[in-house]
XYZ file of C-alpha atoms in Angstrom:
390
model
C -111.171 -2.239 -98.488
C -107.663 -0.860 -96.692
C -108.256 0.918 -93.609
C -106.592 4.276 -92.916
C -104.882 4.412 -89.931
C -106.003 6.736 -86.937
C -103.481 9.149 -85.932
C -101.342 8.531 -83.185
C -101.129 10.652 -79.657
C -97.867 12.885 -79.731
C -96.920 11.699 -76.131
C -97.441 8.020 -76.778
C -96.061 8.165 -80.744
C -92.027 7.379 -79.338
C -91.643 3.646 -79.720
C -94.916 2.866 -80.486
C -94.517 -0.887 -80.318
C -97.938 -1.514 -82.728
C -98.251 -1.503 -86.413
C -101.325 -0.695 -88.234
C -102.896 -4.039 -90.131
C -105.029 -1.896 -93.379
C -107.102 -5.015 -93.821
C -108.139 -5.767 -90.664
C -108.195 -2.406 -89.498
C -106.732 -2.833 -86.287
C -102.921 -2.379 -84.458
C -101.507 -5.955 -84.691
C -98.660 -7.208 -83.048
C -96.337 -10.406 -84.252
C -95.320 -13.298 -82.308
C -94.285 -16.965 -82.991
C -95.622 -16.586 -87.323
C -98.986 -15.444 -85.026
C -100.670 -11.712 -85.440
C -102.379 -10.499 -82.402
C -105.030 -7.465 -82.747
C -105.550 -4.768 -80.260
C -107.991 -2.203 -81.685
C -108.716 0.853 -83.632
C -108.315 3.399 -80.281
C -104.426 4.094 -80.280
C -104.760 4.063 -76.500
C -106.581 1.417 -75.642
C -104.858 -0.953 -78.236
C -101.833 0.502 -76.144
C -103.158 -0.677 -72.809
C -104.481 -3.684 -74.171
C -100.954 -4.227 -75.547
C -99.145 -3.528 -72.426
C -100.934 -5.961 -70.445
C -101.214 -8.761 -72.843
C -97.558 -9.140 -74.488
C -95.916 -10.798 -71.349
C -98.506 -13.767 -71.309
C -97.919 -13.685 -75.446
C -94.678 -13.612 -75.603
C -94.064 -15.991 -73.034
C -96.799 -18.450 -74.595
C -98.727 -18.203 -71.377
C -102.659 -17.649 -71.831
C -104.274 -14.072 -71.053
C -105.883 -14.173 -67.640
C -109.733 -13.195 -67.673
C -111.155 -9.703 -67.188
C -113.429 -8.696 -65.928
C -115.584 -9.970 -62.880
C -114.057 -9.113 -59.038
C -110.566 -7.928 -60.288
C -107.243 -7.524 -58.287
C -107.915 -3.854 -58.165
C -111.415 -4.304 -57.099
C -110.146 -6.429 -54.526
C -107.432 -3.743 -53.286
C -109.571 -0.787 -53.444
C -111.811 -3.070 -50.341
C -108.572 -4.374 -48.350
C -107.363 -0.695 -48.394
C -110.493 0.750 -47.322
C -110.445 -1.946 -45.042
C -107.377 -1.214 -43.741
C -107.596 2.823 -43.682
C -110.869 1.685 -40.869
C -107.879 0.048 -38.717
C -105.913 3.068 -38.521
C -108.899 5.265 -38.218
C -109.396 3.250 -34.952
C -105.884 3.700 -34.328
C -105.558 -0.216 -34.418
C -102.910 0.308 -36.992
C -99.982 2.949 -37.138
C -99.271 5.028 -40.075
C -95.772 3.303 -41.101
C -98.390 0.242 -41.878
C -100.619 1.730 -43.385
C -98.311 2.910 -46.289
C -97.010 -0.684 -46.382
C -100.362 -1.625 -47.443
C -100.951 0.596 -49.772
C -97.856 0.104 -51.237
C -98.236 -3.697 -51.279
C -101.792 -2.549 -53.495
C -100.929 -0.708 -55.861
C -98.139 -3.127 -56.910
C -100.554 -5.524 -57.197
C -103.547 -3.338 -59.308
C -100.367 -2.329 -61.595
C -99.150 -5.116 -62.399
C -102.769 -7.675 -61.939
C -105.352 -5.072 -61.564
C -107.665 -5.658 -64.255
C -107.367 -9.462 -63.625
C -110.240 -11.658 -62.775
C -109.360 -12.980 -58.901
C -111.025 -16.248 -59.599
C -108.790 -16.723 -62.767
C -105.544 -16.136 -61.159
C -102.997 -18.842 -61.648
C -99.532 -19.959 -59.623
C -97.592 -19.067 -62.503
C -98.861 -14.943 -62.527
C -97.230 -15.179 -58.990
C -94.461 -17.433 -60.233
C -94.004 -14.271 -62.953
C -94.912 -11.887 -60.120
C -92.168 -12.776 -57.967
C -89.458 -11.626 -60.293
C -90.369 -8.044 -59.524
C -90.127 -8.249 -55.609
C -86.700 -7.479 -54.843
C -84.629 -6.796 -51.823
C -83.111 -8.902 -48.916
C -84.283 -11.717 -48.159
C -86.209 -10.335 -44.997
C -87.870 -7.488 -47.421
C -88.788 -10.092 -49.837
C -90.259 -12.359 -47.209
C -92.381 -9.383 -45.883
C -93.936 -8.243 -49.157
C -95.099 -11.600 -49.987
C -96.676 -12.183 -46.860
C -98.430 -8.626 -47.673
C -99.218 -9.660 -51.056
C -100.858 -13.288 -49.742
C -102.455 -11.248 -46.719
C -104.364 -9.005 -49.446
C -106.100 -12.246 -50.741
C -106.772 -13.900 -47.800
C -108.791 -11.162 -46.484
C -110.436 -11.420 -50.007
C -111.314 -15.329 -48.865
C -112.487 -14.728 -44.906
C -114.581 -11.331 -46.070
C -116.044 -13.847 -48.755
C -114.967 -11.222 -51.780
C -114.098 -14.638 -53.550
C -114.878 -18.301 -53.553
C -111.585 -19.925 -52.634
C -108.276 -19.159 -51.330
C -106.075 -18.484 -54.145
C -103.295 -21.054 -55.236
C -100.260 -18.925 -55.014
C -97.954 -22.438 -56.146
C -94.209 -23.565 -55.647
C -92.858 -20.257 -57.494
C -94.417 -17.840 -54.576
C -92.813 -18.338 -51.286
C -90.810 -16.725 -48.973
C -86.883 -16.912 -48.411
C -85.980 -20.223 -46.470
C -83.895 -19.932 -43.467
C -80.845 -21.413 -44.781
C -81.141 -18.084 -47.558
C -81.800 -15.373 -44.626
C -78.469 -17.409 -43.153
C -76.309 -16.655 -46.329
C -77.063 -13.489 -46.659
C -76.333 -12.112 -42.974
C -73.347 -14.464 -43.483
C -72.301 -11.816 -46.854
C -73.007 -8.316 -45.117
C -72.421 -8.838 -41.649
C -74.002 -9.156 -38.319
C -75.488 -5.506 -37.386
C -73.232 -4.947 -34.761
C -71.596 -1.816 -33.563
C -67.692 -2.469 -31.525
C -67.508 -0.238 -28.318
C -65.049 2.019 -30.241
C -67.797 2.603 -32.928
C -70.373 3.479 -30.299
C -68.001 6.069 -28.418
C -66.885 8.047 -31.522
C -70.606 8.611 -32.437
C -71.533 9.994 -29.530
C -68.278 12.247 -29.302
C -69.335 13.552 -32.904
C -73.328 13.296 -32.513
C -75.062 16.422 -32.753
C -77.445 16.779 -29.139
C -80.627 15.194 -31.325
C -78.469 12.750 -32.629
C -76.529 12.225 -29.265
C -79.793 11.470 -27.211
C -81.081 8.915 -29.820
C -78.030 6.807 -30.244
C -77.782 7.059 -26.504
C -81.845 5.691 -26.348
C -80.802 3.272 -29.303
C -78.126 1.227 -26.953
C -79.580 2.052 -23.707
C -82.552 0.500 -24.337
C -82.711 -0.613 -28.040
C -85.062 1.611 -29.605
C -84.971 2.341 -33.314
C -85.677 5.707 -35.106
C -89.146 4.697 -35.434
C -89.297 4.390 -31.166
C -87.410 7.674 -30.693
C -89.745 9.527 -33.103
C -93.001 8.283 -31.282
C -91.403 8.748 -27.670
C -93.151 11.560 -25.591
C -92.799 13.382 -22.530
C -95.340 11.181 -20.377
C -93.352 7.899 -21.535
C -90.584 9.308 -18.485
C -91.735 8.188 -15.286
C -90.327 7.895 -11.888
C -89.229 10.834 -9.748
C -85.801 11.272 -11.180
C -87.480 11.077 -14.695
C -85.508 7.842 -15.233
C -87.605 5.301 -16.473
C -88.933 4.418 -19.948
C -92.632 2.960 -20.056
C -93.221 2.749 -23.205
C -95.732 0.403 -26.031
C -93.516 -0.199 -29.412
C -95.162 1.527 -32.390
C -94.084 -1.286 -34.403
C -95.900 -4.134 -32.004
C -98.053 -2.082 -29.206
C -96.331 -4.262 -27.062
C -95.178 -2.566 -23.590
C -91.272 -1.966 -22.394
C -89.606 -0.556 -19.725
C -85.914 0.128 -19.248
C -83.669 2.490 -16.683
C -82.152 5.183 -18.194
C -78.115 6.080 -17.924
C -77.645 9.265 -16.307
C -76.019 10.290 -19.645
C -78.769 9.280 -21.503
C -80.684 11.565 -19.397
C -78.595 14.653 -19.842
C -78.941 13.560 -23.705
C -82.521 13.939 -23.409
C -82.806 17.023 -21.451
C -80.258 18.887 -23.677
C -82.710 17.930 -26.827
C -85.948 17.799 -25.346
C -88.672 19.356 -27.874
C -90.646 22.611 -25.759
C -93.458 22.907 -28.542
C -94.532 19.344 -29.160
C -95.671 16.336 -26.796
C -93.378 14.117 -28.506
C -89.750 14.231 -26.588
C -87.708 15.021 -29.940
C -89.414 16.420 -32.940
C -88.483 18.678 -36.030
C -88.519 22.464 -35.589
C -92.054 22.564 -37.037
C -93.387 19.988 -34.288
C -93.754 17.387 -36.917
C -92.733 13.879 -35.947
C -88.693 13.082 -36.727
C -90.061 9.908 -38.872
C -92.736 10.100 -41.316
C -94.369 7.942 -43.067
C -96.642 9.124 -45.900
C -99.568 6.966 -47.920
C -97.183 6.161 -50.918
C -94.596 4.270 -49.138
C -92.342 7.431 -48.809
C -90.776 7.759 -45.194
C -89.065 11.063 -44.339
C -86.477 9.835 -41.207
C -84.321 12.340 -39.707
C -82.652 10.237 -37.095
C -81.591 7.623 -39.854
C -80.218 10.876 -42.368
C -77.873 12.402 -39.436
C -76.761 9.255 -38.722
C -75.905 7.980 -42.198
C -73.976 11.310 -42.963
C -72.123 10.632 -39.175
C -71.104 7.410 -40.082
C -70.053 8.202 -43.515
C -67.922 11.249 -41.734
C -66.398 8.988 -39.419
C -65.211 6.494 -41.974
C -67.533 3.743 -40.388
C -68.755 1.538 -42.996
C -71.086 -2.008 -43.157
C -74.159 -2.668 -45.254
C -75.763 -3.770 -41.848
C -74.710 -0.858 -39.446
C -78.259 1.243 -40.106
C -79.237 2.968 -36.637
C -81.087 -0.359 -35.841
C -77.447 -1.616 -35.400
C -78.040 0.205 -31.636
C -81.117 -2.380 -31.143
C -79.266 -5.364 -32.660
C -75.600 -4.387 -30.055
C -77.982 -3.784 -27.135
C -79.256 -7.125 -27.040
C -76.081 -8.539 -27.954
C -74.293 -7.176 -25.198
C -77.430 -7.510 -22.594
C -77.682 -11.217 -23.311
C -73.737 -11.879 -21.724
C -75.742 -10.256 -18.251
C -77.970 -13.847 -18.380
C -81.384 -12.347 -16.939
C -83.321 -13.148 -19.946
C -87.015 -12.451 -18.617
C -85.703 -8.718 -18.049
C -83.928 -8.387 -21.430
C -87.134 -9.122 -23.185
C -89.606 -6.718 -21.329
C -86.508 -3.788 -21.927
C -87.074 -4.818 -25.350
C -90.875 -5.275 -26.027
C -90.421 -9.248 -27.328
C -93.222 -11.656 -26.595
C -91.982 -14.302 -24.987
C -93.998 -17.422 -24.461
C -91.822 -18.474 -21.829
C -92.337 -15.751 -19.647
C -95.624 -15.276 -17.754
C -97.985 -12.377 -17.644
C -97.457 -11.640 -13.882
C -93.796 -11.069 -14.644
C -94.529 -8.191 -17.176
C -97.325 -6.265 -14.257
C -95.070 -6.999 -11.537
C -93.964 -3.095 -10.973
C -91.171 -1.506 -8.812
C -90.777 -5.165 -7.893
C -88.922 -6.068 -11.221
C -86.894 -2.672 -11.355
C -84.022 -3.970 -9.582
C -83.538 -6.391 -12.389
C -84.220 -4.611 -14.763
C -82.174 -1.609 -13.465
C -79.461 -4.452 -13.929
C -79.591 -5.574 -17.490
C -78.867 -1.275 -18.007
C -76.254 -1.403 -15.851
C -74.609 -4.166 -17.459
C -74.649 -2.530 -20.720
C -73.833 0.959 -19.397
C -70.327 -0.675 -17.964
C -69.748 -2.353 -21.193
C -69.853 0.879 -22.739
C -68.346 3.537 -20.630
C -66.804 1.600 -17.720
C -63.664 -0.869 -17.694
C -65.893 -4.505 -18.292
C -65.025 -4.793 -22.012
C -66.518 -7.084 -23.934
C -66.656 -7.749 -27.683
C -70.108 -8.241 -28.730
C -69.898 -10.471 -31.510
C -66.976 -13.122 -30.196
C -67.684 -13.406 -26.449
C -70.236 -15.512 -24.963
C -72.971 -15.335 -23.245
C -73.374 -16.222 -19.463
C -75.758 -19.003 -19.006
C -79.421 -17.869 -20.038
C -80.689 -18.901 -16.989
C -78.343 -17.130 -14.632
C -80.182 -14.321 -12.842
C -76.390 -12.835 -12.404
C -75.572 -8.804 -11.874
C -72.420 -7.565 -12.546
């Protein structure tokens, strides 16, 4: 006996890819001289459908369901990781990378048995992680980082095979592509007609950016207690990104930045006119950055253009220009790095590393607004283990 079909849903009817098989009584799909069912329920045989046809079409076989899925097994690394920042172990900014990272992978494996998982779904699952090379090597260290917490919480029984098709960029393909857009380097010229232009916010964050290579991210989390010394002209500050401490000596113009933009309503140094932070990050990923949105629309206004010259561009010409100065230990703890090379004591050792320090800002304050002129990109550095001042 033929089988009537159901009715389909108005809001799923456009391009229904199914068609109704009378005999069988089911939606049936065609591929390779083969019919595939998928149901009687419009929606489910939709669903089913949507996540079957790539391994069909593609001859592959249909994973499992069932069992500990991928979306079981994000729904505990996320709950996992929402405990972190609870505990303030984590900031917010990584938090939404996680979650991110999760529901990519419940969308696209979700209702996939962990245990069934093969190299070639991450082989297929690689083709929709795009980006530079740097943002592709990050989200598939976030994707393998969701199962290996899986394997050490034992969730499942082995670590997961992610195979040949799943890796990160190589070096030689991070190499190419900063050779194609472009070291993220400001000139000197570049750096002075910002700050002629820069609105006071702007002004005192550029002027943090290259005096001491913070990013938007540092600026935004900056607060009043993170100026020490009598004169107000020290940084002391942990990165966001790291929790790592830094210290650097502030220009004098860099201070006058500051204290014509200083925030009166909010802990934070700079923040909106609300007292909300200048960079947000939210839980789906979305990041709200005022720094980075002035200073696009500057640089656009001022004709200066590069793929590469975000505001981290400050970060990237600060150490560039600091290295040519040659007192690496004190570059790194104005910068927050980890450096095995350099011992503990160094980093606790107080006013007595100020002078030094003081010195690597100096350097860089001369290369900018005094007559020592140097390009940052074609001139080299002084030996890296000179201690020299200029």
């Amino acid at each position: 006996m033929r089988k009537q079909m159901p009715a389909i849903p108005k809001e799923i009817a456009a391009g229904f890819p199914l068609s109704w098989h009378a005999g069988v009584g089911q939606f049936m799909k065609k591929c390779r001289q083969k019919q595939y069912y998928f149901g009687v329920d419009p929606r489910a045989a939709l669903e089913k459908f949507t996540f079957e046809w790539p391994y069909i079409s593609t001859g592959k076989a249909i994973p499992e369901l069932g069992g500990f899925t991928v979306e079981d097994l994000c729904i505990r690394y996320m709950d996992y990781q929402k405990a972190r920042q609870a505990r303030k172990e984590i900031n917010r900014r990584f938090l939404s990378e996680c979650l991110v990272v999760a529901e990519f992978l419940a969308t696209k494996l979700g209702p996939v048995d962990v245990s069934a998982l093969k190299p070639s779904d991450f082989e297929d699952l690689r083709q929709y992680i795009r980006g530079t090379p740097a943002i592709v090597g990050n989200k598939i260290g976030r994707v393998k980082a969701v199962f290996k917490y899986g394997f050490d919480q034992e969730l499942i029984d082995k670590p997961v095979r992610f195979g040949v098709g799943f890796k990160a960029p190589t070096r030689s393909e991070k190499r190419r592509h900063k050779a194609a857009v472009g070291d993220p380097i400001l000139s000197r010229d570049e750096v002075l007609r910002l700050l002629e232009k820069a609105s006071p916010l702007l002004k005192a964050a550029i002027l943090l950016g290259i005096n001491g290579g913070m990013y938007a991210s540092d600026v935004s989390e900056i607060s009043h207690r993170h100026l020490q010394g009598e004169q107000k002209d020290w940084v002391v500050f942990a990165r966001p990104k790291t929790g790592i401490g830094r210290q650097f000596w502030l220009w004098p113009e860099t201070r006058e930045a500051i204290e014509a933009a200083k925030s009166h309503i909010s802990d934070r140094l700079f923040c909106r006119r609300n007292g909300e932070p200048l960079v947000k990050h939210f839980e789906d990923g979305h990041r709200s950055d005022v720094i980075g949105t002035l200073f696009w629309k500057l640089k656009k206004s001022l004709g200066i253009v590069g793929a590469n010259k975000g505001f981290k561009a400050f970060r990237h010409t600060y150490r560039t220009v600091s290295d040519r100065q040659g007192d690496q230990p004190a570059i790194v703890i104005t910068m927050g790095h980890v450096d095995a090379g350099i011992s503990a004591e160094y980093r606790h050792l107080g006013k007595d590393s100020e002078p030094r320090i003081r010195a690597v800002g100096e350097f860089v304050r001369q290369w900018l607004f005094g007559e020592q002129v140097l390009d940052p990109v074609n001139d080299p550095p002084n030996d890296p283990d000179s201690q020299a001042t200029p």
